[in-house]
Coordinates of C-alpha atoms in Angstrom, one line a residue:
M1203 CA 37.4 -28.3 10.5
R1204 CA 38.9 -24.8 11.0
P1205 CA 36.5 -22.0 10.0
S1206 CA 37.7 -20.3 6.8
F1207 CA 37.7 -16.9 8.5
L1208 CA 40.3 -17.9 11.2
P1209 CA 44.0 -17.2 10.5
H1210 CA 45.8 -20.1 9.0
P1211 CA 48.5 -21.7 11.3
W1212 CA 51.3 -20.9 8.8
S1213 CA 50.5 -17.2 9.2
R1214 CA 51.7 -17.3 12.8
R1215 CA 55.2 -18.1 11.5
L1216 CA 55.3 -14.8 9.7
P1217 CA 57.2 -11.9 11.3
P1218 CA 54.9 -9.2 12.8
A1219 CA 55.3 -7.0 9.7
G1220 CA 54.3 -9.8 7.5
R1221 CA 51.2 -10.6 9.6
C1222 CA 50.2 -7.0 9.5
L1223 CA 50.5 -6.9 5.7
L1224 CA 48.6 -10.1 5.3
H1225 CA 45.9 -8.9 7.6
A1226 CA 45.7 -5.6 5.7
L1227 CA 45.5 -7.4 2.4
M1228 CA 42.7 -9.7 3.7
L1229 CA 40.7 -6.6 4.9
L1230 CA 41.3 -4.9 1.5
F1231 CA 40.2 -7.9 -0.4
L1232 CA 37.0 -8.2 1.7
A1233 CA 36.2 -4.5 1.3
A1234 CA 36.9 -4.7 -2.4
V1235 CA 34.6 -7.7 -2.7
L1236 CA 31.8 -6.0 -0.8
A1237 CA 32.2 -2.8 -2.8
G1238 CA 32.4 -4.8 -6.0
C1239 CA 29.1 -6.5 -5.3
A1240 CA 27.3 -3.1 -4.9
G1241 CA 29.2 -1.8 -8.0
N1242 CA 28.3 -4.8 -10.1
A1243 CA 24.6 -4.3 -9.3
R1244 CA 24.8 -0.7 -10.2
L1245 CA 26.6 -1.4 -13.4
K1246 CA 23.9 -3.9 -14.3
E1247 CA 21.2 -1.3 -13.6
V1248 CA 23.1 1.3 -15.7
R1249 CA 23.3 -1.1 -18.6
A1250 CA 19.6 -1.9 -18.3
L1251 CA 18.9 1.9 -18.4
A1252 CA 21.0 2.3 -21.5
A1253 CA 19.2 -0.5 -23.2
E1254 CA 16.0 1.5 -22.8
A1255 CA 17.3 4.3 -25.1
P1256 CA 15.7 2.9 -28.3
K1257 CA 12.3 3.5 -26.6
L1258 CA 12.9 7.2 -27.1
N1259 CA 13.0 6.8 -30.9
G1260 CA 9.3 7.6 -30.9
Y1261 CA 10.3 11.2 -30.3
I1262 CA 12.1 11.2 -33.7
E1263 CA 9.1 9.7 -35.4
L1264 CA 6.8 12.4 -33.9
S1265 CA 9.3 15.1 -34.8
Q1266 CA 9.4 14.0 -38.4
R1267 CA 5.6 13.9 -38.5
Y1268 CA 5.6 17.5 -37.1
R1269 CA 8.0 18.6 -39.7
D1270 CA 5.9 17.1 -42.5
T1271 CA 2.6 18.6 -41.3
Y1272 CA 2.0 20.8 -44.3
E1273 CA 2.3 17.9 -46.8
R1274 CA -0.5 16.1 -45.0
E1275 CA -2.7 19.1 -44.4
K1276 CA -2.4 20.7 -47.9
P1277 CA -5.3 18.7 -49.6
Y1278 CA -7.7 19.9 -46.8
L1279 CA -6.7 23.6 -46.7
A1280 CA -8.6 26.5 -48.1
P1281 CA -6.5 28.9 -50.2
A1282 CA -6.1 31.5 -47.4
A1283 CA -5.2 28.8 -44.9
D1284 CA -2.8 27.2 -47.4
K1285 CA -0.8 30.5 -47.7
R1286 CA -0.6 30.8 -43.9
E1287 CA 0.5 27.2 -43.5
Q1288 CA 3.3 27.6 -46.0
A1289 CA 4.9 30.2 -43.8
I1290 CA 4.4 28.0 -40.7
D1291 CA 5.9 25.0 -42.6
A1292 CA 9.1 26.9 -43.2
E1293 CA 9.4 27.6 -39.4
R1294 CA 8.8 23.9 -38.7
R1295 CA 11.5 22.8 -41.0
A1296 CA 13.9 25.3 -39.6
A1297 CA 13.2 24.1 -36.0
Y1298 CA 13.4 20.4 -36.8
P1299 CA 17.2 19.9 -36.5
D1300 CA 17.3 21.5 -33.1
L1301 CA 14.3 19.5 -31.9
V1302 CA 16.0 16.3 -33.1
A1303 CA 19.3 17.3 -31.5
I1304 CA 17.7 17.0 -28.0
H1305 CA 17.0 13.4 -28.7
E1306 CA 20.5 12.8 -30.1
A1307 CA 22.1 14.3 -27.0
V1308 CA 20.1 12.2 -24.7
T1309 CA 20.6 8.9 -26.5
A1310 CA 24.3 9.7 -26.9
Y1311 CA 24.6 10.1 -23.2
L1312 CA 22.7 6.9 -22.5
R1313 CA 24.8 4.9 -25.0
T1314 CA 28.1 6.3 -23.6
L1315 CA 26.9 5.5 -20.0
G1316 CA 26.0 2.0 -21.1
K1317 CA 29.4 1.5 -22.8
L1318 CA 31.2 2.7 -19.7
A1319 CA 29.2 0.3 -17.5
G1320 CA 30.0 -2.5 -19.9
G1321 CA 33.6 -2.3 -19.0
D1322 CA 35.1 -3.4 -22.3
Q1323 CA 37.7 -0.6 -22.1
F1324 CA 38.9 -1.6 -18.6
D1325 CA 42.1 -3.7 -18.7
P1326 CA 43.3 -5.1 -15.3
G1327 CA 46.8 -5.8 -16.5
D1328 CA 48.4 -2.4 -15.5
A1329 CA 46.6 -2.5 -12.1
I1330 CA 48.1 -5.9 -11.4
K1331 CA 51.6 -4.8 -12.4
D1332 CA 51.3 -1.7 -10.2
V1333 CA 50.1 -3.6 -7.2
A1334 CA 52.8 -6.3 -7.6
K1335 CA 55.5 -3.6 -7.9
G1336 CA 54.3 -1.9 -4.8
I1337 CA 54.4 -5.1 -2.8
K1338 CA 58.0 -5.9 -4.0
A1339 CA 59.0 -2.4 -2.8
W1340 CA 58.4 -3.3 0.8
P1341 CA 61.8 -4.9 1.9
D1342 CA 61.1 -4.6 5.7
T1343 CA 58.1 -6.9 5.8
G1344 CA 60.1 -10.1 6.3
L1345 CA 58.2 -11.9 3.5
T1346 CA 59.9 -14.7 1.6
D1347 CA 59.7 -15.2 -2.1
R1348 CA 56.9 -17.7 -1.5
H1349 CA 55.0 -15.0 0.5
V1350 CA 55.6 -12.5 -2.2
N1351 CA 54.2 -14.8 -4.8
A1352 CA 51.2 -15.5 -2.7
V1353 CA 50.6 -11.8 -2.2
S1354 CA 51.0 -11.3 -5.9
G1355 CA 48.3 -13.9 -6.5
L1356 CA 46.0 -12.1 -4.0
A1357 CA 46.9 -8.8 -5.7
R1358 CA 45.6 -10.2 -9.0
A1359 CA 42.3 -11.1 -7.3
I1360 CA 42.0 -7.7 -5.8
A1361 CA 42.9 -6.0 -9.1
R1362 CA 40.0 -7.8 -10.8
V1363 CA 37.6 -6.5 -8.2
A1364 CA 39.3 -3.1 -7.9
T1365 CA 39.1 -2.7 -11.6
G1366 CA 35.4 -3.1 -11.4
R1367 CA 35.4 -0.7 -8.5
A1368 CA 37.2 1.9 -10.6
Q1369 CA 34.7 1.3 -13.4
D1370 CA 31.9 1.8 -11.0
Q1371 CA 33.4 5.0 -9.7
A1372 CA 33.7 6.3 -13.3
V1373 CA 30.0 5.4 -13.9
Q1374 CA 29.0 7.2 -10.7
E1375 CA 30.9 10.3 -11.7
M1376 CA 29.1 10.3 -15.1
L1377 CA 25.8 9.8 -13.4
R1378 CA 26.4 12.8 -11.1
D1379 CA 27.7 14.9 -13.9
G1380 CA 24.8 14.0 -16.2
D1381 CA 22.1 14.2 -13.6
E1382 CA 21.0 17.8 -14.1
P1383 CA 21.7 18.1 -17.9
L1384 CA 19.8 14.9 -18.5
R1385 CA 16.9 15.9 -16.4
D1386 CA 16.7 19.2 -18.2
S1387 CA 17.0 17.6 -21.6
L1388 CA 14.3 15.1 -20.8
D1389 CA 12.1 18.0 -19.6
A1390 CA 12.8 19.7 -22.9
M1391 CA 11.6 16.5 -24.7
S1392 CA 8.5 16.3 -22.6
T1393 CA 7.8 20.0 -23.3
V1394 CA 8.2 19.5 -27.0
L1395 CA 6.0 16.3 -26.9
R1396 CA 3.2 18.3 -25.2
Y1397 CA 3.5 20.8 -28.1
Y1398 CA 3.3 18.0 -30.6
D1399 CA 0.2 16.7 -28.9
K1400 CA -1.5 20.0 -29.2
H1401 CA -0.4 20.3 -32.8
H1402 CA -1.8 16.9 -33.5
D1403 CA -5.2 17.9 -32.1
N1404 CA -5.1 21.0 -34.3
E1405 CA -4.3 19.0 -37.4
Q1406 CA -7.1 16.6 -36.6
A1407 CA -9.5 19.4 -36.3
I1408 CA -8.5 20.8 -39.7
V1409 CA -8.7 17.5 -41.6
I1410 CA -11.8 16.0 -39.9
G1411 CA -13.5 19.4 -39.8
M1412 CA -13.0 19.8 -43.6
L1413 CA -14.4 16.3 -44.3
E1414 CA -17.4 16.7 -42.0
T1415 CA -18.1 20.0 -43.6
E1416 CA -17.9 18.8 -47.2
I1417 CA -19.5 15.3 -47.0
P1418 CA -23.1 16.6 -46.4
F1419 CA -22.9 18.5 -49.7
A1420 CA -22.3 15.2 -51.6
D1421 CA -26.0 14.3 -51.4
K1422 CA -26.8 14.1 -55.1
P1423 CA -27.3 10.6 -56.6
Q1424 CA -24.3 11.1 -58.9
D1425 CA -22.1 11.9 -55.8
R1426 CA -23.0 8.6 -54.0
L1427 CA -19.6 7.1 -54.7
L1428 CA -17.8 10.3 -53.8
A1429 CA -19.7 10.4 -50.5
A1430 CA -18.9 6.8 -49.7
L1431 CA -15.2 7.3 -50.4
A1432 CA -15.1 10.5 -48.3
K1433 CA -16.8 8.7 -45.4
A1434 CA -14.4 5.8 -45.6
H1435 CA -11.5 8.2 -45.7
R1436 CA -12.9 10.1 -42.7
H1437 CA -13.1 6.8 -40.8
E1438 CA -9.5 6.0 -41.7
K1439 CA -8.2 9.4 -40.6
L1440 CA -10.1 9.1 -37.3
N1441 CA -8.4 5.8 -36.7
E1442 CA -5.0 7.3 -37.7
Y1443 CA -5.4 10.2 -35.2
R1444 CA -6.6 7.9 -32.5
L1445 CA -3.6 5.6 -32.8
L1446 CA -1.3 8.6 -33.0
G1447 CA -2.8 9.9 -29.8
R1448 CA -1.8 6.7 -28.1
R1449 CA 1.7 7.0 -29.6
H1450 CA 2.1 10.4 -28.1
T1451 CA 1.1 9.1 -24.7
L1452 CA 3.5 6.1 -25.0
V1453 CA 6.4 8.3 -25.9
R1454 CA 5.8 10.7 -23.1
Q1455 CA 5.6 7.7 -20.7
N1456 CA 8.9 6.4 -22.0
V1457 CA 10.6 9.8 -21.5
Q1458 CA 9.3 9.9 -17.9
A1459 CA 10.4 6.3 -17.3
I1460 CA 13.9 7.1 -18.4
R1461 CA 14.0 10.1 -16.2
E1462 CA 12.8 8.2 -13.1
R1463 CA 15.3 5.3 -13.6
H1464 CA 18.2 7.8 -14.0
E1465 CA 17.1 9.7 -10.9
A1466 CA 16.8 6.5 -8.9
L1467 CA 20.4 5.6 -9.9
V1468 CA 21.6 9.0 -8.9
R1469 CA 19.9 8.7 -5.5
S1470 CA 21.6 5.3 -5.0
L1471 CA 25.1 6.7 -5.5
E1472 CA 27.6 6.7 -2.7
P1473 CA 28.5 10.1 -1.2
A1474 CA 31.0 11.8 -3.5
S1475 CA 34.5 12.1 -2.1
P1476 CA 35.5 15.8 -1.5
Q1477 CA 38.2 17.2 -3.8
P1478 CA 41.6 17.6 -2.2
A1479 CA 41.3 21.4 -2.1
A1480 CA 37.9 21.1 -0.5
R1481 CA 39.3 18.8 2.1
V1482 CA 42.2 21.1 2.9
A1483 CA 39.8 24.1 3.2
A1484 CA 37.6 22.0 5.5
N1485 CA 40.5 21.0 7.7
Q1486 CA 41.7 24.6 7.9
G1487 CA 38.2 25.7 8.8
A1488 CA 38.1 23.1 11.6
Q1489 CA 41.3 24.3 13.2
P1490 CA 40.9 26.6 16.3

């Protein structure tokens, strides 16, 4: 049995131009397949990254909690502290839209990247027509109609892979363009989350501190029920803050994981092709 990679006997009957064209198309097809394999793996990784975007929703929850701090703290505040916290509450609510906008920008980028990697918008029809027209425009090849039809069939196979290749290139361009902005946006989220964490500790100190200060004064027999309820409430608040502390840690870890996965994708990209103007400048600089 003849190995599949050897030229088929019928190809020897082609004129030299036809054999050259066939050989070039075979090499093009092989290169497209190999590039397509790498591209498909990258697109799969990009879709997996985009699917992680909902893990950043914890940032929104913590932002909302930060915004509503005064409503939770108010029952535990002394009059002087209440007046001070009202002014701070106005600042929090004014900052909230901007804090949330960071998350919206990051998730919009990830969703768009995932959609681009999904390829729903890529139609191979035009590519097939363009390739077929180009082949038909080569009258000096010596190809018969049968050969042209065979090349058109090969062109359709190449177009399917080449379409994926174009899609991969588009994804690569978006990864490059989004690398620094995403890194900076995620750094902003991490910075805000560290601030939320400190704010969380401060709120806990206010609430638990007030309860621990007041509970010892409820030592009269008629205050037994009040003391019991206050101690139960303190226990519930301690559990609440403990769980929220874990939530803060998890959200920070999710942000860092998104950053690391995106950076890994960027590191795996193929070298960017120089722009035509840059190539011309480079060539001119290389001339003696």
